[in-house]
Short mmCIF file of C-alpha atoms in Angstrom, two decimals:
data_model
loop_
_atom_site.label_atom_id
_atom_site.label_comp_id
_atom_site.label_asym_id
_atom_site.label_seq_id
_atom_site.Cartn_x
_atom_site.Cartn_y
_atom_site.Cartn_z
CA UNK A 232 17.32 26.03 -16.09
CA UNK A 233 19.64 24.58 -13.47
CA UNK A 234 16.81 22.47 -12.03
CA UNK A 235 16.02 21.09 -15.49
CA UNK A 236 19.65 20.16 -16.15
CA UNK A 237 19.91 18.50 -12.75
CA UNK A 238 16.74 16.51 -13.37
CA UNK A 239 18.02 15.38 -16.78
CA UNK A 240 21.34 14.34 -15.26
CA UNK A 241 19.66 12.22 -12.56
CA UNK A 242 17.26 10.66 -15.08
CA UNK A 243 20.18 9.73 -17.32
CA UNK A 244 22.01 8.07 -14.44
CA UNK A 245 18.88 6.13 -13.41
CA UNK A 246 18.46 4.94 -16.97
CA UNK A 247 22.10 3.78 -17.14
CA UNK A 248 21.73 1.82 -13.90
CA UNK A 249 18.50 0.26 -15.14
CA UNK A 250 20.01 -0.70 -18.50
CA UNK A 251 22.99 -2.30 -16.80
CA UNK A 252 20.76 -4.27 -14.42
CA UNK A 253 18.54 -5.40 -17.29
CA UNK A 254 21.46 -6.53 -19.46
CA UNK A 255 22.96 -8.52 -16.59
CA UNK A 256 20.08 -9.98 -14.54
CA UNK A 257 22.37 -12.22 -12.49
CA UNK A 258 25.31 -9.86 -12.06
CA UNK A 259 26.28 -8.51 -8.63
CA UNK A 260 26.54 -4.76 -9.22
CA UNK A 261 29.49 -3.23 -7.38
CA UNK A 262 29.70 0.37 -8.64
CA UNK A 263 26.44 2.13 -7.85
CA UNK A 264 27.06 4.71 -5.11
CA UNK A 265 29.32 6.80 -7.35
CA UNK A 266 26.14 7.92 -9.16
CA UNK A 267 25.06 9.64 -5.96
CA UNK A 268 26.28 13.25 -6.05
CA UNK A 269 24.86 16.58 -4.88
CA UNK A 270 22.44 16.68 -7.83
CA UNK A 271 21.25 13.17 -6.95
CA UNK A 272 20.65 14.16 -3.31
CA UNK A 273 18.93 17.35 -4.43
CA UNK A 274 16.57 15.29 -6.59
CA UNK A 275 15.98 12.99 -3.63
CA UNK A 276 15.18 16.01 -1.48
CA UNK A 277 12.67 17.23 -4.08
CA UNK A 278 10.90 13.84 -3.92
CA UNK A 279 10.76 13.83 -0.12
CA UNK A 280 7.59 15.01 1.57
CA UNK A 281 8.03 18.36 3.26
CA UNK A 282 4.92 18.25 5.46
CA UNK A 283 5.79 15.13 7.44
CA UNK A 284 6.45 15.02 11.16
CA UNK A 285 10.00 15.69 12.34
CA UNK A 286 12.29 13.00 13.70
CA UNK A 287 14.26 12.76 16.94
CA UNK A 288 16.31 15.86 16.12
CA UNK A 289 13.23 18.04 15.61
CA UNK A 290 14.56 19.46 12.34
CA UNK A 291 11.88 20.40 9.80
CA UNK A 292 12.12 20.44 6.02
CA UNK A 293 12.13 24.25 6.07
CA UNK A 294 15.09 24.32 8.46
CA UNK A 295 17.01 21.82 6.32
CA UNK A 296 16.29 23.90 3.20
CA UNK A 297 17.55 27.11 4.81
CA UNK A 298 21.10 26.10 3.87
CA UNK A 299 20.25 23.36 1.43
CA UNK A 300 23.45 23.15 -0.62
CA UNK A 301 25.73 22.98 2.41
CA UNK A 302 23.48 20.44 4.14
CA UNK A 303 23.39 18.21 1.05
CA UNK A 304 27.17 18.35 0.61
CA UNK A 305 27.73 17.50 4.26
CA UNK A 306 25.28 14.61 4.03
CA UNK A 307 26.94 13.29 0.86
CA UNK A 308 30.45 13.49 2.33
CA UNK A 309 29.43 11.61 5.47
CA UNK A 310 27.54 8.96 3.49
CA UNK A 311 30.44 8.31 1.08
CA UNK A 312 33.13 8.33 3.79
CA UNK A 313 31.19 6.01 6.09
CA UNK A 314 31.01 8.53 8.94
CA UNK A 315 27.25 9.02 8.64
CA UNK A 316 25.47 7.81 11.77
CA UNK A 317 21.87 6.77 11.23
CA UNK A 318 19.77 8.32 14.00
CA UNK A 319 17.04 6.24 15.64
CA UNK A 320 13.52 6.69 14.34
CA UNK A 321 10.89 8.31 16.50
CA UNK A 322 8.16 5.77 17.21
CA UNK A 323 4.51 6.78 17.18
CA UNK A 324 1.35 4.71 17.03
CA UNK A 325 -1.71 5.02 14.81
CA UNK A 326 -4.98 3.13 15.38
CA UNK A 327 -5.85 0.14 13.21
CA UNK A 328 -9.32 -0.86 12.13
CA UNK A 329 -9.45 -3.78 14.58
CA UNK A 330 -8.79 -1.61 17.64
CA UNK A 331 -5.07 -2.38 17.79
CA UNK A 332 -2.31 0.14 17.17
CA UNK A 333 0.21 0.11 14.36
CA UNK A 334 3.75 1.34 15.17
CA UNK A 335 5.25 3.89 12.78
CA UNK A 336 8.86 5.03 12.65
CA UNK A 337 9.58 8.65 11.76
CA UNK A 338 13.16 9.28 10.57
CA UNK A 339 14.84 12.67 10.69
CA UNK A 340 14.41 14.77 7.55
CA UNK A 341 18.10 14.40 6.70
CA UNK A 342 17.73 10.63 7.02
CA UNK A 343 14.65 10.69 4.78
CA UNK A 344 16.65 12.43 2.05
CA UNK A 345 19.50 9.94 2.23
CA UNK A 346 17.10 6.99 2.31
CA UNK A 347 15.32 8.39 -0.72
CA UNK A 348 18.65 8.75 -2.54
CA UNK A 349 19.56 5.12 -1.78
CA UNK A 350 16.07 3.96 -2.74
CA UNK A 351 16.41 5.68 -6.13
CA UNK A 352 19.53 3.60 -6.85
CA UNK A 353 18.00 0.33 -5.63
CA UNK A 354 14.76 1.00 -7.48
CA UNK A 355 16.59 1.40 -10.79
CA UNK A 356 18.14 -2.03 -10.24
CA UNK A 357 15.25 -4.02 -8.80
CA UNK A 358 12.58 -2.69 -11.15
CA UNK A 359 14.34 -4.82 -13.75
CA UNK A 360 14.02 -7.89 -11.49
CA UNK A 361 10.56 -7.52 -9.96
CA UNK A 362 7.81 -9.63 -11.51
CA UNK A 363 4.50 -8.47 -12.97
CA UNK A 364 2.59 -10.02 -10.07
CA UNK A 365 3.76 -7.37 -7.57
CA UNK A 366 2.11 -3.94 -7.51
CA UNK A 367 2.86 -2.30 -4.17
CA UNK A 368 5.10 0.77 -3.87
CA UNK A 369 6.39 0.54 -7.43
CA UNK A 370 6.56 3.41 -9.94
CA UNK A 371 3.65 3.39 -12.36
CA UNK A 372 1.75 0.76 -10.38
CA UNK A 373 -1.27 1.13 -8.12
CA UNK A 374 -3.73 -0.83 -5.96
CA UNK A 375 -6.35 -0.53 -8.70
CA UNK A 376 -4.05 -2.22 -11.19
CA UNK A 377 -3.65 -5.09 -8.71
CA UNK A 378 -7.43 -5.26 -8.25
CA UNK A 379 -7.94 -5.23 -12.02
CA UNK A 380 -5.41 -8.05 -12.53
CA UNK A 381 -7.11 -10.09 -9.81
CA UNK A 382 -10.56 -9.49 -11.30
CA UNK A 383 -9.50 -10.51 -14.79
CA UNK A 384 -7.76 -13.69 -13.66
CA UNK A 385 -10.61 -14.88 -11.44
CA UNK A 386 -13.06 -14.14 -14.25
CA UNK A 387 -10.94 -15.98 -16.82
CA UNK A 388 -10.92 -19.07 -14.59
CA UNK A 389 -14.70 -18.81 -14.09
CA UNK A 390 -14.00 -19.32 -10.40
CA UNK A 391 -11.04 -20.77 -8.57
CA UNK A 392 -9.60 -21.70 -5.20
CA UNK A 393 -8.18 -18.67 -3.43
CA UNK A 394 -5.44 -18.71 -0.81
CA UNK A 395 -5.83 -15.47 1.14
CA UNK A 396 -2.39 -14.81 2.58
CA UNK A 397 -1.79 -12.75 5.73
CA UNK A 398 1.73 -12.27 7.14
CA UNK A 399 1.73 -11.62 10.87
CA UNK A 400 3.47 -8.29 11.62
CA UNK A 401 5.68 -8.53 8.55
CA UNK A 402 7.49 -5.21 9.01
CA UNK A 403 8.33 -6.15 12.62
CA UNK A 404 9.72 -9.61 11.84
CA UNK A 405 11.73 -9.06 8.66
CA UNK A 406 15.04 -10.88 9.28
CA UNK A 407 18.04 -8.55 8.95
CA UNK A 408 20.55 -11.30 8.15
CA UNK A 409 18.31 -12.78 5.46
CA UNK A 410 17.70 -9.32 3.99
CA UNK A 411 21.43 -8.62 3.80
CA UNK A 412 21.94 -11.99 2.14
CA UNK A 413 19.23 -11.28 -0.44
CA UNK A 414 20.56 -7.78 -1.15
CA UNK A 415 24.10 -9.09 -1.40
CA UNK A 416 23.22 -11.32 -4.33
CA UNK A 417 22.43 -8.29 -6.48
CA UNK A 418 24.13 -5.35 -4.75
CA UNK A 419 27.88 -5.42 -4.15
CA UNK A 420 28.41 -1.72 -3.48
CA UNK A 421 29.86 -1.31 0.00
CA UNK A 422 28.61 2.25 0.48
CA UNK A 423 24.99 1.29 -0.15
CA UNK A 424 25.12 -1.90 1.89
CA UNK A 425 26.77 -0.08 4.78
CA UNK A 426 24.06 2.60 4.82
CA UNK A 427 21.28 0.00 4.76
CA UNK A 428 22.95 -1.87 7.60
CA UNK A 429 23.07 1.31 9.68
CA UNK A 430 19.39 2.00 9.10
CA UNK A 431 18.47 -1.53 10.13
CA UNK A 432 20.45 -1.21 13.37
CA UNK A 433 19.51 2.41 14.17
CA UNK A 434 16.83 1.39 16.65
CA UNK A 435 13.80 3.37 17.77
CA UNK A 436 13.27 6.17 20.26
CA UNK A 437 10.09 5.86 22.30
CA UNK A 438 9.22 8.04 25.31
CA UNK A 439 12.82 9.24 25.43
CA UNK A 440 14.27 5.73 25.64
CA UNK A 441 16.28 4.05 22.89
CA UNK A 442 15.40 0.48 21.89
CA UNK A 443 17.48 -1.79 19.70
CA UNK A 444 15.85 -3.41 16.65
CA UNK A 445 17.13 -6.90 15.93
CA UNK A 446 14.47 -7.62 13.33
CA UNK A 447 12.13 -5.63 11.15
CA UNK A 448 12.21 -2.37 9.28
CA UNK A 449 10.10 0.50 10.59
CA UNK A 450 6.88 1.31 8.77
CA UNK A 451 7.15 4.95 7.86
CA UNK A 452 10.77 4.75 6.77
CA UNK A 453 11.36 5.98 3.22
CA UNK A 454 13.35 2.92 2.16
CA UNK A 455 11.23 0.37 4.06
CA UNK A 456 8.67 -0.33 1.28
CA UNK A 457 11.43 -1.05 -1.23
CA UNK A 458 13.29 -3.34 1.18
CA UNK A 459 10.00 -5.13 1.87
CA UNK A 460 9.46 -5.64 -1.86
CA UNK A 461 13.00 -6.98 -2.29
CA UNK A 462 12.43 -9.41 0.59
CA UNK A 463 9.05 -10.70 -0.59
CA UNK A 464 10.26 -10.86 -4.19
CA UNK A 465 12.61 -13.60 -2.96
CA UNK A 466 10.34 -15.17 -0.36
CA UNK A 467 7.17 -15.38 -2.44
CA UNK A 468 7.25 -14.03 -6.00
CA UNK A 469 10.21 -15.85 -7.56
CA UNK A 470 9.50 -18.99 -5.53
CA UNK A 471 5.93 -19.10 -6.83
CA UNK A 472 7.02 -18.35 -10.39
CA UNK A 473 9.92 -20.82 -10.62
CA UNK A 474 9.03 -23.62 -8.22
CA UNK A 475 5.30 -23.62 -7.56
CA UNK A 476 3.60 -22.91 -10.89
CA UNK A 477 5.52 -25.54 -12.90
CA UNK A 478 4.36 -28.22 -10.42
CA UNK A 479 0.67 -27.34 -10.53
CA UNK A 480 -1.89 -29.49 -12.35
CA UNK A 481 -3.90 -26.48 -13.50
CA UNK A 482 -3.53 -22.73 -14.05
CA UNK A 483 -2.54 -20.56 -11.09
CA UNK A 484 -1.72 -16.95 -10.37
CA UNK A 485 -0.33 -14.61 -7.72
CA UNK A 486 -1.22 -10.97 -7.07
CA UNK A 487 0.76 -9.15 -4.38
CA UNK A 488 0.59 -5.60 -3.10
CA UNK A 489 3.35 -5.04 -0.51
CA UNK A 490 2.71 -7.67 2.21
CA UNK A 491 -0.88 -8.43 1.07
CA UNK A 492 -1.17 -11.29 -1.38
CA UNK A 493 -3.74 -13.54 -3.01
CA UNK A 494 -2.95 -16.82 -4.74
CA UNK A 495 -5.45 -18.41 -7.12
CA UNK A 496 -5.64 -22.02 -8.34
CA UNK A 497 -7.93 -23.75 -10.79
CA UNK A 498 -7.53 -27.07 -8.91
CA UNK A 499 -8.42 -27.56 -5.26
CA UNK A 500 -5.59 -30.09 -4.86
CA UNK A 501 -3.03 -27.51 -6.01
CA UNK A 502 -4.38 -24.91 -3.58
CA UNK A 503 -4.25 -27.29 -0.63
CA UNK A 504 -0.71 -28.41 -1.44
CA UNK A 505 0.53 -24.81 -1.58
CA UNK A 506 -1.38 -23.83 1.56
CA UNK A 507 0.33 -26.67 3.40
CA UNK A 508 3.85 -25.65 2.36
CA UNK A 509 3.45 -21.87 2.67
CA UNK A 510 4.08 -21.70 6.48
CA UNK A 511 7.31 -23.69 6.04
CA UNK A 512 8.47 -21.44 3.22
CA UNK A 513 7.88 -18.26 5.22
CA UNK A 514 9.39 -19.73 8.39
CA UNK A 515 12.69 -20.16 6.54
CA UNK A 516 12.81 -16.36 6.31
CA UNK A 517 11.73 -15.64 9.88
CA UNK A 518 8.12 -14.87 8.96
CA UNK A 519 4.89 -16.31 10.30
CA UNK A 520 1.53 -16.54 8.57
CA UNK A 521 -1.55 -15.63 10.55
CA UNK A 522 -3.18 -18.98 11.46
CA UNK A 523 -6.78 -17.82 10.96
CA UNK A 524 -6.48 -15.00 8.42
CA UNK A 525 -4.46 -17.15 6.02
CA UNK A 526 -7.18 -19.38 4.61
CA UNK A 527 -8.49 -21.30 1.63
CA UNK A 528 -11.62 -19.96 -0.05
CA UNK A 529 -13.72 -21.87 -2.56
CA UNK A 530 -14.24 -18.84 -4.77
CA UNK A 531 -16.46 -20.49 -7.34
CA UNK A 532 -19.67 -19.37 -9.02
CA UNK A 533 -22.56 -21.80 -8.76
CA UNK A 534 -23.41 -21.13 -12.39
CA UNK A 535 -20.23 -21.63 -14.38
CA UNK A 536 -22.15 -23.30 -17.23
CA UNK A 537 -24.66 -20.50 -17.75
CA UNK A 538 -27.33 -21.85 -15.35
CA UNK A 539 -28.68 -18.94 -13.27
CA UNK A 540 -28.08 -18.93 -9.56
CA UNK A 541 -31.04 -20.15 -7.52
CA UNK A 542 -32.23 -17.89 -4.76
CA UNK A 543 -32.18 -20.70 -2.19
CA UNK A 544 -28.57 -21.71 -2.85
CA UNK A 545 -25.81 -20.82 -0.42
CA UNK A 546 -23.76 -17.78 -1.49
CA UNK A 547 -20.30 -18.60 -2.84
CA UNK A 548 -17.18 -17.94 -0.79
CA UNK A 549 -15.81 -14.43 -0.48
CA UNK A 550 -12.44 -12.90 0.36
CA UNK A 551 -11.07 -9.41 1.04
CA UNK A 552 -8.12 -7.80 -0.72
CA UNK A 553 -6.98 -4.16 -0.62
CA UNK A 554 -10.11 -3.00 1.17
CA UNK A 555 -12.62 -4.73 -1.13
CA UNK A 556 -14.70 -7.85 -0.53
CA UNK A 557 -14.76 -10.01 -3.66
CA UNK A 558 -17.81 -12.16 -4.31
CA UNK A 559 -19.74 -13.83 -7.11
CA UNK A 560 -23.10 -12.43 -8.20
CA UNK A 561 -25.29 -12.25 -11.27
CA UNK A 562 -24.86 -9.51 -13.85
CA UNK A 563 -27.84 -7.68 -15.32
CA UNK A 564 -27.82 -10.26 -18.12
CA UNK A 565 -28.04 -13.10 -15.59
CA UNK A 566 -24.44 -14.25 -15.92
CA UNK A 567 -22.17 -14.99 -12.94
CA UNK A 568 -19.51 -12.30 -12.52
CA UNK A 569 -16.97 -11.30 -9.88
CA UNK A 570 -18.07 -8.18 -8.04
CA UNK A 571 -16.29 -6.03 -5.46
CA UNK A 572 -17.72 -3.95 -2.65
CA UNK A 573 -16.15 -1.87 0.09
CA UNK A 574 -15.11 -4.19 2.90
CA UNK A 575 -17.40 -3.75 5.91
CA UNK A 576 -14.53 -2.83 8.25
CA UNK A 577 -13.24 -0.18 5.82
CA UNK A 578 -16.71 1.32 5.38
CA UNK A 579 -17.27 1.45 9.12
CA UNK A 580 -13.88 3.09 9.65
CA UNK A 581 -14.49 5.69 6.94
CA UNK A 582 -17.91 6.63 8.34
CA UNK A 583 -16.56 6.84 11.88
CA UNK A 584 -13.86 9.23 10.67
CA UNK A 585 -16.52 11.41 8.99
CA UNK A 586 -18.73 11.46 12.10
CA UNK A 587 -15.80 12.33 14.34
CA UNK A 588 -14.77 15.13 11.98
CA UNK A 589 -18.31 16.54 11.86
CA UNK A 590 -18.49 16.47 15.65
CA UNK A 591 -15.17 18.29 16.09
CA UNK A 592 -15.84 20.95 13.44
CA UNK A 593 -19.59 21.50 13.85
CA UNK A 594 -19.10 25.13 14.94
CA UNK A 595 -17.12 26.12 11.84
CA UNK A 596 -18.89 28.05 9.06
CA UNK A 597 -21.09 25.83 6.91
CA UNK A 598 -19.24 26.81 3.74
CA UNK A 599 -15.94 25.77 5.29
CA UNK A 600 -17.41 22.45 6.48
CA UNK A 601 -18.87 21.83 3.02
CA UNK A 602 -15.53 22.41 1.35
CA UNK A 603 -13.74 19.98 3.64
CA UNK A 604 -16.46 17.31 3.41
CA UNK A 605 -16.40 17.56 -0.37
CA UNK A 606 -12.68 16.78 -0.39
CA UNK A 607 -13.16 13.84 1.97
CA UNK A 608 -16.01 12.38 -0.08
CA UNK A 609 -14.12 12.78 -3.34
CA UNK A 610 -11.10 11.10 -1.74
CA UNK A 611 -13.30 8.14 -0.79
CA UNK A 612 -14.66 7.89 -4.33
CA UNK A 613 -11.13 8.15 -5.76
CA UNK A 614 -10.24 4.84 -4.11
CA UNK A 615 -13.51 2.95 -3.68
CA UNK A 616 -15.21 4.16 -6.86
CA UNK A 617 -14.80 0.96 -8.87
CA UNK A 618 -17.19 -0.90 -11.14
CA UNK A 619 -19.86 -2.78 -9.19
CA UNK A 620 -19.40 -0.85 -5.95
CA UNK A 621 -22.22 1.64 -6.50
CA UNK A 622 -24.34 0.33 -3.65
CA UNK A 623 -21.57 0.80 -1.06
CA UNK A 624 -20.80 4.25 -2.44
CA UNK A 625 -24.45 5.18 -2.17
CA UNK A 626 -24.59 3.95 1.42
CA UNK A 627 -21.50 5.99 2.26
CA UNK A 628 -23.00 9.10 0.67
CA UNK A 629 -26.29 8.79 2.58
CA UNK A 630 -24.55 8.17 5.89
CA UNK A 631 -22.30 11.20 5.37
CA UNK A 632 -25.37 13.37 4.86
CA UNK A 633 -26.95 11.96 8.01
CA UNK A 634 -23.80 12.61 10.04
CA UNK A 635 -23.55 16.19 8.79
CA UNK A 636 -27.20 16.91 9.56
CA UNK A 637 -26.86 15.39 13.02
CA UNK A 638 -23.93 17.54 14.05
CA UNK A 639 -25.23 20.71 12.42
CA UNK A 640 -28.31 20.24 14.60
CA UNK A 641 -26.12 20.19 17.69
CA UNK A 642 -24.42 23.53 17.11
CA UNK A 643 -26.83 25.04 19.65
CA UNK A 644 -30.25 24.44 21.18
CA UNK A 645 -31.83 26.58 18.46
CA UNK A 646 -29.94 24.97 15.61
CA UNK A 647 -32.05 21.82 15.22
CA UNK A 648 -32.25 21.01 11.53
CA UNK A 649 -34.98 18.73 10.23
CA UNK A 650 -34.66 17.08 6.85
CA UNK A 651 -36.62 19.84 5.10
CA UNK A 652 -34.18 22.50 6.29
CA UNK A 653 -31.21 20.23 5.62
CA UNK A 654 -32.32 19.47 2.05
CA UNK A 655 -32.66 23.20 1.46
CA UNK A 656 -29.09 23.63 2.74
CA UNK A 657 -27.91 20.81 0.43
CA UNK A 658 -29.45 22.62 -2.51
CA UNK A 659 -26.99 25.41 -1.85
CA UNK A 660 -24.07 23.31 -0.62
CA UNK A 661 -24.21 20.23 -2.82
CA UNK A 662 -22.18 17.21 -1.81
CA UNK A 663 -20.60 15.17 -4.65
CA UNK A 664 -22.85 12.18 -5.49
CA UNK A 665 -21.41 8.67 -5.86
CA UNK A 666 -19.45 8.08 -9.03
CA UNK A 667 -17.32 5.33 -10.55
CA UNK A 668 -13.76 6.54 -11.00
CA UNK A 669 -12.14 3.23 -11.99
CA UNK A 670 -14.24 1.46 -14.59
CA UNK A 671 -13.29 -1.93 -15.99
CA UNK A 672 -14.93 -0.95 -19.27
CA UNK A 673 -12.61 1.99 -19.88
CA UNK A 674 -9.55 -0.29 -20.08
CA UNK A 675 -11.04 -2.89 -22.39
#
């Protein structure tokens, strides 16, 4: 009962903040932190992952929860009084698909809770300001909604000129002074701004040595995605909506998911004008576009008037967004349509992960391996199972079977498993076949 009342209280406060922000879209809101109380922090704690790695203090979620009420009250008092000291984040690295490593910052659990509490306040405000073109890290929005919006707009234009936008190391180069300036236009609450400033200056701890951070916000931080959205809302979204689109000769659109964005234009001249000014716009905010990955693509079907595509014609241009390669092809009725398939790099990465897993766990019981592989395959389908991607899903499924058979055969010298034996095993331990999870026809 107490949990229900607390949840209702927090929801009511969020709604009040949102209503105030919506009624006054240009007002600088100065009284926000007073909504943060023990119930608010408790709700933030409930929304914080408990299975994440620990920060520099080594404290786990279980240890923090051992005396939860006292810990939350202490955290709230220090945050409101200004005595809270943001600890540095622990830096770790994860491999990227291109062989490079991506730095991640792991805050302490206490810091995660406070960041989540602040993010809940900021989210209630900025969700009233964010535009429909942004989909990343927003409540009720997903990558598949972004993909669906992109598909519908490219189809409605019957082809267009695509600017594929790639920001070089965005989370590392986000300008602190510019971010404070942007936040200050909407947020005037000193408690919130002071906490954000402390997180930006907390630095990172790597191999036992502290490093200052003059720019950027660590990937992995709870509040980082929201701050990134606030920053790019100003840098790209509102600029495109208010200044770019009214000056275009033809229709145009923007679809953004976090720091990945695609801009579409009906006219080549419009696309080239925007591509020329984009580096200057981003440079004003301390950001740099990747010189080769940011490019113009003639994403146009060769048969926009109903004429079928000839086999000897060059394929139309393609581009990749959110792990899918977008391209024009003929439908079963012979009409040009936009199709999506799993990007080659993503498919290679997924299969490598499966092979590595099979190799490491080949000595576990077959039933246990089957259970884990089933979850992995279903997880792949849950993201990549979209309309038109059946061929890539089928390829993934067949390669998973091959990888499993290969490593089952290497359990011992006597364990060699030919396809006859393996198919008999599959009859007992069936793997989930390819399936479309996100169909464009279900939303029409």
